[in-house]
XYZ file of C-alpha atoms in Angstrom:
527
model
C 50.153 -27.802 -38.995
C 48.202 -24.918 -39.455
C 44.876 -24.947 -41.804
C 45.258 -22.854 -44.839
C 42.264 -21.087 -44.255
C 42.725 -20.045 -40.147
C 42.445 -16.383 -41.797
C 38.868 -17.010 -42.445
C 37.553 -18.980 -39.770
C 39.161 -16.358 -37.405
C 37.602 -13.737 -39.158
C 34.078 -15.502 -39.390
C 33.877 -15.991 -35.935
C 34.816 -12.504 -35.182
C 32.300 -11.670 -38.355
C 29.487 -13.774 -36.440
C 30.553 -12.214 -32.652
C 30.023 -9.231 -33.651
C 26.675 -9.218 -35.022
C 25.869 -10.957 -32.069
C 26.462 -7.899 -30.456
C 24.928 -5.839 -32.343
C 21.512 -7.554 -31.947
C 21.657 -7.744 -28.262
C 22.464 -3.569 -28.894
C 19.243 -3.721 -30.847
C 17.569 -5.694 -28.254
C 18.629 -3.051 -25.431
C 17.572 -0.201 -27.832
C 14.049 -1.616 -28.925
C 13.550 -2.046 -24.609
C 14.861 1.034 -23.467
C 11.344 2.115 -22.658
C 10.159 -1.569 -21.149
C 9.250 -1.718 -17.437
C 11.390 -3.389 -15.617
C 13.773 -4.246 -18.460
C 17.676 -4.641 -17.277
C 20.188 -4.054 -20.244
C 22.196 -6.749 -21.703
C 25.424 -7.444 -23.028
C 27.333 -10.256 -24.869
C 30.361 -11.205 -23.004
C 33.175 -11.480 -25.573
C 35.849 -14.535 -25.348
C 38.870 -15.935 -26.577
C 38.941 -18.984 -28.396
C 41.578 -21.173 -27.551
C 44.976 -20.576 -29.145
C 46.494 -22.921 -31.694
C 48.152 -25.074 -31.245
C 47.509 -27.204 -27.865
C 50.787 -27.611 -25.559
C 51.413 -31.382 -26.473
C 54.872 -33.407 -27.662
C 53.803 -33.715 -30.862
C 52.593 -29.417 -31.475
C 53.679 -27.989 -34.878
C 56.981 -26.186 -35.165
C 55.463 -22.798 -35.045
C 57.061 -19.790 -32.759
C 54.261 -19.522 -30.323
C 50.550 -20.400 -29.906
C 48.558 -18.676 -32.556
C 44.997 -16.345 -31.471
C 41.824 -18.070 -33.399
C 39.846 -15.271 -32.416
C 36.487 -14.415 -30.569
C 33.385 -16.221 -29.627
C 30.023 -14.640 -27.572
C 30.767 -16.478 -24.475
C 27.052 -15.624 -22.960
C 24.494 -13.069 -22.912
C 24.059 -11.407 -19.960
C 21.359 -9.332 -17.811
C 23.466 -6.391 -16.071
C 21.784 -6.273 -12.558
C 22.807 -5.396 -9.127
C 21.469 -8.021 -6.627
C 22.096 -5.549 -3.263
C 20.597 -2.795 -5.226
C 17.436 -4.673 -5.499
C 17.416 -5.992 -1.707
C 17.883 -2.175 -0.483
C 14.886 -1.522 -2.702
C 12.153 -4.289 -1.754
C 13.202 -2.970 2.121
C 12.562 0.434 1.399
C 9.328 -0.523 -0.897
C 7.348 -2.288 1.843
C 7.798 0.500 4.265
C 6.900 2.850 1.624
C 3.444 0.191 0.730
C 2.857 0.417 4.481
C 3.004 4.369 4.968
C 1.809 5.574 1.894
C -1.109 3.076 2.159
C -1.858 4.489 5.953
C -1.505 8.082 4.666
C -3.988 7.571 1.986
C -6.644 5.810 4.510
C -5.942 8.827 7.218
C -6.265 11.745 4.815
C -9.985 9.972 3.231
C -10.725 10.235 7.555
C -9.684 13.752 7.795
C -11.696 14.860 4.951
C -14.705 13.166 6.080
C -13.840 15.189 9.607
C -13.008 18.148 8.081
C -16.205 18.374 6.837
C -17.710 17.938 10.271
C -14.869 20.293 11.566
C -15.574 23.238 9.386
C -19.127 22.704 7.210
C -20.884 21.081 10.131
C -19.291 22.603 13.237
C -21.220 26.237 11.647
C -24.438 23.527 12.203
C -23.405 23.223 16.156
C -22.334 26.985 16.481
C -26.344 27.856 15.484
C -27.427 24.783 17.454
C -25.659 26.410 20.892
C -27.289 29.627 19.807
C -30.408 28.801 19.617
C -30.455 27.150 22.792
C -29.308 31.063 24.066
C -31.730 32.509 21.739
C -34.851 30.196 23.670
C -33.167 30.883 27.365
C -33.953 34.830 26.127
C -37.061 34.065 24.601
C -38.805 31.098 26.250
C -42.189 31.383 25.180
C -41.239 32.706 21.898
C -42.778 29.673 19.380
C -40.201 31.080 16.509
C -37.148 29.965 18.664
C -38.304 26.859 20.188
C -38.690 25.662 16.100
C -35.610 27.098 15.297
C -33.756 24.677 18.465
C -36.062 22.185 17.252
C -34.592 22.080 13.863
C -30.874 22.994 14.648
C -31.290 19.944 17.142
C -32.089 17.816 13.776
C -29.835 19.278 11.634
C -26.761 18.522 14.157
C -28.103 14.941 14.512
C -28.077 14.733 10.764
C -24.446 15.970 10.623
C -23.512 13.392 13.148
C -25.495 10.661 11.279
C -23.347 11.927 8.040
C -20.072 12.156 9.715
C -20.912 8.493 10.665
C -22.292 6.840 7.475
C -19.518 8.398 5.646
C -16.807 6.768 7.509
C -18.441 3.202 7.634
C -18.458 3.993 3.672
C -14.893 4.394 3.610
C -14.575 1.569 5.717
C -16.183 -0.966 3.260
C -14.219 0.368 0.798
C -11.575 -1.066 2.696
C -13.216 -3.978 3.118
C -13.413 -4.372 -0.580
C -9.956 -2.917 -1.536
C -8.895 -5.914 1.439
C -10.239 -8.281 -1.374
C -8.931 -6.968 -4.497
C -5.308 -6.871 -2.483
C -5.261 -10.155 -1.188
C -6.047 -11.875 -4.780
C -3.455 -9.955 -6.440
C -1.070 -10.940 -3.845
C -1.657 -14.769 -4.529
C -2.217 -13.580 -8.599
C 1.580 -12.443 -8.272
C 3.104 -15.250 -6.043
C 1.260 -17.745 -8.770
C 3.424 -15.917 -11.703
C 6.395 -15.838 -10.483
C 6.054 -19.600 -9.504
C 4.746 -20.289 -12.910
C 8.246 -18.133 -14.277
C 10.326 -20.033 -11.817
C 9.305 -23.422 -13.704
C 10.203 -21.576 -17.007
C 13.590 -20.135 -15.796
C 14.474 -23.707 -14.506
C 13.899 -25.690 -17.905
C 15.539 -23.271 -19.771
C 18.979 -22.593 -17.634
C 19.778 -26.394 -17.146
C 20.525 -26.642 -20.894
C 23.202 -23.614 -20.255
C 21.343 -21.139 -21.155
C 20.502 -17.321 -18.888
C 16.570 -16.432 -19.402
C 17.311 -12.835 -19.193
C 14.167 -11.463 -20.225
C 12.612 -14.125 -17.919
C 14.177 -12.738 -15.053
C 13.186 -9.137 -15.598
C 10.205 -10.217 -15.665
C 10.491 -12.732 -12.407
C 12.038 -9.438 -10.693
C 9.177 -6.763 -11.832
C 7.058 -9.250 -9.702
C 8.885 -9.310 -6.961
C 9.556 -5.556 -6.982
C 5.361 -5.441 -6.851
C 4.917 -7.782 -4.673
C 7.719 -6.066 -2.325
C 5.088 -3.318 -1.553
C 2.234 -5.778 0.053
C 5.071 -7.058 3.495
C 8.221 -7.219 3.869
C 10.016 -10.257 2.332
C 13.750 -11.781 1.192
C 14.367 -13.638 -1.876
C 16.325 -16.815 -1.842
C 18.099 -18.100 -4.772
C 17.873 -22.057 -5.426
C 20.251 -23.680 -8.095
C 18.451 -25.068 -11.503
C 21.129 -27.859 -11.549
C 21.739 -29.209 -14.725
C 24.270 -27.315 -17.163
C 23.208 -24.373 -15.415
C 25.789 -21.822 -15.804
C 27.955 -20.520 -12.847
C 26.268 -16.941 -13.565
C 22.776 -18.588 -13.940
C 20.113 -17.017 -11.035
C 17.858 -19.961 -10.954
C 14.879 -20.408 -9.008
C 13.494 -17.968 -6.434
C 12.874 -19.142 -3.257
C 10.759 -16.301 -1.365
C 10.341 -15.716 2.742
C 7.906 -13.565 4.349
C 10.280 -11.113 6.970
C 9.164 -9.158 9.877
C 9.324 -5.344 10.407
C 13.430 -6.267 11.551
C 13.870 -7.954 8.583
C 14.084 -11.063 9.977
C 12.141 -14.379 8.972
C 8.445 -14.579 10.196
C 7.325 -17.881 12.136
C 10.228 -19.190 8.716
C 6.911 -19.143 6.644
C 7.741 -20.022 2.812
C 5.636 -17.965 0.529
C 7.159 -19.720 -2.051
C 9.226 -22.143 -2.569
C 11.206 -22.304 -5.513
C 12.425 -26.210 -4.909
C 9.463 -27.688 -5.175
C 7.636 -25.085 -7.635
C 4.660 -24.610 -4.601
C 3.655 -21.254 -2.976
C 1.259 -20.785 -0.381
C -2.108 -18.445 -0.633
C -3.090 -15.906 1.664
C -6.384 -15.599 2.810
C -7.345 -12.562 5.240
C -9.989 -13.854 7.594
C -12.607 -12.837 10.824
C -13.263 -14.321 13.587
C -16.248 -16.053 10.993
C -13.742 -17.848 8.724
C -15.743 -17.051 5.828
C -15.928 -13.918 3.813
C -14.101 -10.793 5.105
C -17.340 -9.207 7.319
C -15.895 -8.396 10.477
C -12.607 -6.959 12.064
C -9.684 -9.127 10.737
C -8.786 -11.851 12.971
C -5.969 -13.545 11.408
C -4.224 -14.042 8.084
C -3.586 -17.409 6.693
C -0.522 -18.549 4.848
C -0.793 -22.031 3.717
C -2.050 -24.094 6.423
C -0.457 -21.680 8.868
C -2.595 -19.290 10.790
C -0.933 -16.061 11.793
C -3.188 -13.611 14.387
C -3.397 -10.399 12.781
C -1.336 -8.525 16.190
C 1.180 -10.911 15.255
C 1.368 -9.914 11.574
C 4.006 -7.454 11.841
C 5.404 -7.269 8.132
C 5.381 -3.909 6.592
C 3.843 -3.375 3.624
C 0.506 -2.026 2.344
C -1.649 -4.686 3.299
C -0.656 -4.728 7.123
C -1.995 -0.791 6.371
C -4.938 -1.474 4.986
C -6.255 -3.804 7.488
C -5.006 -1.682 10.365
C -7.412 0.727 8.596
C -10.164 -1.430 8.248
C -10.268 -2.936 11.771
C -9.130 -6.048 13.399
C -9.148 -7.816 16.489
C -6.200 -7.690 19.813
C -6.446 -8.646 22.713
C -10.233 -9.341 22.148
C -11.132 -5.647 21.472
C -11.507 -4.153 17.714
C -8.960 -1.728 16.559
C -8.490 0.026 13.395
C -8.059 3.765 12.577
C -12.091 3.846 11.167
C -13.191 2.266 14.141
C -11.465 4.125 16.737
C -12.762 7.177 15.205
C -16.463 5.651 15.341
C -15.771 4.613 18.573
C -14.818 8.116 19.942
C -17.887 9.978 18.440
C -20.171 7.054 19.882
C -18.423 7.898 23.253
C -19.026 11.657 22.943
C -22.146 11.440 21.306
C -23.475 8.923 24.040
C -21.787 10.925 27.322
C -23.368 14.495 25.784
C -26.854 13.270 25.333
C -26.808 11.433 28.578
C -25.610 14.409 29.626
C -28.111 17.142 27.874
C -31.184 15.022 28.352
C -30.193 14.841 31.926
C -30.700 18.568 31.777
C -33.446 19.143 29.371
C -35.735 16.075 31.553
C -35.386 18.204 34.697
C -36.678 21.097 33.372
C -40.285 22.441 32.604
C -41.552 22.445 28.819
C -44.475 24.316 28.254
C -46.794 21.355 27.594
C -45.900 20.108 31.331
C -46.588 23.531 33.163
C -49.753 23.797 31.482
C -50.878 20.625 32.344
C -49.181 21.337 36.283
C -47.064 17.618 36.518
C -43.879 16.462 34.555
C -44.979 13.923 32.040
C -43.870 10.449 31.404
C -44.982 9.865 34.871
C -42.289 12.821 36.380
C -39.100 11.675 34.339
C -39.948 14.885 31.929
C -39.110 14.758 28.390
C -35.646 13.599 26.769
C -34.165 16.149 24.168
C -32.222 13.707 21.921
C -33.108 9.628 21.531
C -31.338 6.773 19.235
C -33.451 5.276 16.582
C -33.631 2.055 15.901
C -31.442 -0.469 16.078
C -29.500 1.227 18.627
C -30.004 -1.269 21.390
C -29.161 1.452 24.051
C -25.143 0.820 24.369
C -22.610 3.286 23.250
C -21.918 1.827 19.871
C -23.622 3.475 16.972
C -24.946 6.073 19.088
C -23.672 8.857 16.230
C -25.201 6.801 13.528
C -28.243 6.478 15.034
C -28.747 9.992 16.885
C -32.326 11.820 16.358
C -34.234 14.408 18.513
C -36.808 12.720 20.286
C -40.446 11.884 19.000
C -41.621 14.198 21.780
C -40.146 17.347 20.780
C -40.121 16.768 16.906
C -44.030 16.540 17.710
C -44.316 19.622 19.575
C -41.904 22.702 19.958
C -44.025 22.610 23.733
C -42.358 19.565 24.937
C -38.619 21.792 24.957
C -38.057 22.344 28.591
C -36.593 25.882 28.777
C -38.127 26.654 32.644
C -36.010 25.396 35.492
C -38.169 23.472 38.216
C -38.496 25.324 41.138
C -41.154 24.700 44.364
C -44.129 26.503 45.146
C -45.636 28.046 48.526
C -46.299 24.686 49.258
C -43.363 23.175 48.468
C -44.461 21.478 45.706
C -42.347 21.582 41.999
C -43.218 23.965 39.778
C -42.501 26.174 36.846
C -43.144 29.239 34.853
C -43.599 29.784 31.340
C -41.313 33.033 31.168
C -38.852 31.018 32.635
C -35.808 30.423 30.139
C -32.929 29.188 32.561
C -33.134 25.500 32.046
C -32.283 26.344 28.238
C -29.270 28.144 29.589
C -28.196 25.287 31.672
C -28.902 23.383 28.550
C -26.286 25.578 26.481
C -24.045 25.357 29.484
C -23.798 21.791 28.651
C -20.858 22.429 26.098
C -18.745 23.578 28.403
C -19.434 21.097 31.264
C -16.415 18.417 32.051
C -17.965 15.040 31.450
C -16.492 11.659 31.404
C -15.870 10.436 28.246
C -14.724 7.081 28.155
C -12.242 7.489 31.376
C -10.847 11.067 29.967
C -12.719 13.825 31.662
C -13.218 17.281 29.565
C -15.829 19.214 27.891
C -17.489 18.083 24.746
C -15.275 21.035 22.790
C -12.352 19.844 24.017
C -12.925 15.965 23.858
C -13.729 16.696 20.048
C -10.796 19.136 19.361
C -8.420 16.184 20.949
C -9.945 13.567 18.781
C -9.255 16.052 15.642
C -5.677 16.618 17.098
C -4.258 12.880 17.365
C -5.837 12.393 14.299
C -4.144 15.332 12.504
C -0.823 14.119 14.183
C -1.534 10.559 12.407
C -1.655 12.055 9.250
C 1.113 14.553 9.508
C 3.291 10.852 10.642
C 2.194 8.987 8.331
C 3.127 12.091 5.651
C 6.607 12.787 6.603
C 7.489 8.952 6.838
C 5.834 8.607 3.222
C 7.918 11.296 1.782
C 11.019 10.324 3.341
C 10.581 6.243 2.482
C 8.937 7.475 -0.928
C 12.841 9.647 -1.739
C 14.746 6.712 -0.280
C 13.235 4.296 -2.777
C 13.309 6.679 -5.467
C 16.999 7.307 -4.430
C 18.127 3.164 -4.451
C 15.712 2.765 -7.491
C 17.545 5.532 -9.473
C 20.838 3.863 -8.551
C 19.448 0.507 -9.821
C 18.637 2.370 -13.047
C 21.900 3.796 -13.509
C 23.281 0.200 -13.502
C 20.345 -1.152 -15.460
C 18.413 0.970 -17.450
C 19.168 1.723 -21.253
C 21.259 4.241 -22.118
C 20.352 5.309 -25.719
C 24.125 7.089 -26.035
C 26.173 4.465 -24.628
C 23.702 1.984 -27.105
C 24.594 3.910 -29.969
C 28.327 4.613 -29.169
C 28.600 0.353 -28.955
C 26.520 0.194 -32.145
C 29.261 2.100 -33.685
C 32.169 0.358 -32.059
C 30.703 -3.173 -32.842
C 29.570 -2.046 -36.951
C 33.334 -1.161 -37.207
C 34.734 -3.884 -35.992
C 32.414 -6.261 -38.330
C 33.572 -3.959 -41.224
C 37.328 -4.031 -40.124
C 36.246 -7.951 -39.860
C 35.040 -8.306 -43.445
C 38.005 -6.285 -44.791
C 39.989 -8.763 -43.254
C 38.854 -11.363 -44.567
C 38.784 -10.161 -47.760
C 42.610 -9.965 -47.556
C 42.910 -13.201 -46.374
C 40.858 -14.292 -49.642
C 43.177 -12.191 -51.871
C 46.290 -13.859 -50.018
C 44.613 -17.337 -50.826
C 43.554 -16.398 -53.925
C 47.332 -15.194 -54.584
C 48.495 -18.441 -53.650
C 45.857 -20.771 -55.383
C 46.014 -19.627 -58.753
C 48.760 -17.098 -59.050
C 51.664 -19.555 -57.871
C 52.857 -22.042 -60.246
C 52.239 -19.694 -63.517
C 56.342 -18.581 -63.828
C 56.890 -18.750 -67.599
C 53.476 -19.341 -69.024
């Protein structure tokens, strides 16, 4: 038999639905401005009908509607939305990350390119101005100090990059704690997320929060999520517990390493490493995950720490790479081959010191125009950092060899002191095809081609930044259209749902009159 008062407790559970609804559209309004926040929504059901099929059901025409309940509250989210995303986000860490460490170069050689480049102009020309002039004292001290000015701008150029590089070194740090920082959250979330959806419940704002995470740690490599039931009462809809796999630049799984794993609450710290072990001091030799060791040319997971470190300098195939060090490498190479080169030149030549004293000095090897100060050690590294003019000529604008040996009656090597063609061999030296490093070309053109791959580098790395930086924008602004807050479709269900509590309440109040009809207006005929 049907209750008496099914009016009301039809109407109180669509009385009690409804504001349900209308606090989770106060919930998405107070949000709309939260990072990372996904709208939410109550998902309206029917109770069940009255009265259950059964022998023994009441003799009423057909089963009765008892009205509404707020089956769950859900999180609206698209799952493939996010996967396009994390792609597109570690390609973007990885390229934007690159971009940023070759532009801080090409400033640094820009500098050399255009401020100091005036520096070797006047150092050329005062090598021409001597070859004119050789006895002239005013233009050996002017060659004396363009010689130490462009050794200074070398020394700069140097200095300034191993600055950046530290920098690096540092940033390296700062990266790799907030990368563990970040996997230890979301494992801590995970734990929450799993006691609360065994009891039937959805952590929404949990999982916004899980997925802001992932989203940041989507930029530092390339990895896939994994979804692992909570068990339990979970609900069918329930997201449970992330399960997280580090992914290769094909997207596919990387030696299987777990960075986390969401079934037994445990996630694995990274630690970049040299060939020491110890504290980051060196070119990177490997990167360990867990227990596993990974070599660092084996570490191919996009993302901005694979950048950074390929700026910073590691180790393959047992020689050091890196875009800081390549460049330090190729103006040690061109530094190296040109003073070989020029004090090769300058040492068999006269200086003015040796033809007045009639013999070459330093025993007949003459005097050397440029030296390395200490510690150079005499290889080819650091011989930009550690470029100087020599002792010799800083001491005395006499020791610059601007006569060209030549042999007396006698046959005997001599000079004169009007004699200025050594110091135009010596300016010839610019243009003179050396070997540098297995490429053979002048010392112009060996620069200019350093300055060229590097400005193709950066013009790479900028396209691929802007064209990964509008694909994730593009996939992100879809994801936003499915889960960001819209204040006018908010407001439009704040309406709907405040009339439909009204239309609620007037109905019940009708169902009170009705009862109230029947409870103490029936019976009263003839009183």
């Amino acid at each position: 038999m049907i209750s008496t008062f099914h009016g009301l407790e039809t109407m109180r559970r669509a009385l009690s639905t409804q504001q349900a609804a209308l606090y989770t559209t106060g919930h998405n309004i107070a949000n709309a401005n939260t990072p990372g926040y996904s709208r939410q929504r109550v998902n309206f059901t029917q109770t069940e009908a009255f009265p259950n099929p059964a022998f023994n059901k009441p003799g009423i025409p057909g089963q009765l509607g008892t009205g509404v309940k707020a089956g769950e509250i859900q999180r609206i989210r698209d799952s493939f939305l996010d996967l396009q995303f994390r792609g597109e986000n570690a390609k973007l860490g990885y390229w934007s990350t690159k971009y940023a460490a070759l532009e801080r170069m090409e400033d640094v050689m820009n500098e050399l390119d255009n401020g100091n480049a005036k520096v070797i102009n006047q150092f050329w020309q005062a090598l021409e101005d001597v070859s004119a002039n050789p006895e002239d004292a005013g233009a050996r001290a002017v060659l004396q100090q363009r010689g130490v000015a462009v050794a200074e701008a070398f020394n700069h150029t140097y200095e300034s990059i191993e600055t950046i590089q530290r920098d690096y070194r540092d940033q390296i740090g700062v990266e790799n704690s907030r990368v563990n920082s970040v996997l230890n959250q979301i494992n801590e979330i995970n734990k929450q997320i799993a006691s609360v959806e065994v009891h039937g419940l959805l952590p929404n704002d949990l999982y916004d929060k899980r997925d802001l995470l992932v989203d940041e740690l989507s930029q530092f490599m390339n990895i896939e999520v994994e979804r692992v039931p909570s068990g339990g009462n979970a609900k069918e809809m329930a997201e449970g517990r992330y399960t997280i796999h580090l992914l290769d630049n094909n997207g596919q799984r990387l030696n299987d390493i777990v960075l986390l794993d969401g079934s037994t609450f445990e996630y694995n710290e990274i630690s970049v490493t040299d060939a020491d072990g110890g504290q980051l001091d060196g070119p990177v030799t490997e990167i360990l995950i867990g227990g596993t060791a990974i070599a660092f040319e084996d570490f191919n997971s996009n993302g901005s720490l694979k950048a950074m470190i390929e700026a910073y300098g590691y180790m393959e195939g047992g020689e050091v790479k890196g875009i800081y060090n390549e460049m330090m490498q190729n103006l040690d190479t061109m530094i190296s081959v040109f003073v070989e080169e020029f004090n090769n030149v300058h040492s068999s030549g006269w200086s003015l010191s040796e033809i007045e004293a009639g013999e070459k000095a330093n025993g007949g090897a003459g005097y050397n125009f440029f030296e390395f100060a200490d510690p150079h050690g005499g290889g080819v590294q650091g011989s930009a950092k550690y470029l100087k003019v020599s002792e010799a000529i800083l001491s005395s604008t006499d020791n610059i060899a601007a006569a060209r040996e030549v042999l007396d009656e006698n046959g005997d090597p001599t000079a004169y002191a009007g004699d200025g063609s050594n110091a135009l061999n010596l300016a010839n030296v610019k243009g003179t095809q050396l070997n540098y490093g297995g490429q053979t070309a002048s010392l112009d053109s060996f620069y200019q081609g350093v300055i060229g791959r590097m400005a193709v580098g950066v013009s790479e790395a900028s396209n691929m930044t802007n064209n990964f930086q509008s694909l994730a924008n593009s996939i992100n602004e879809r994801r936003q259209a499915v889960s960001s807050v819209s204040l006018d479709e908010e407001l439009a269900n704040m309406i709907q749902f405040q009339h439909a509590y009204n239309a609620a309440a007037r109905n019940m109040t009708a169902v009170d009159e009705m009862l109230d009809t029947i409870i103490n207006g029936m019976g009263r005929v003839g009183r």
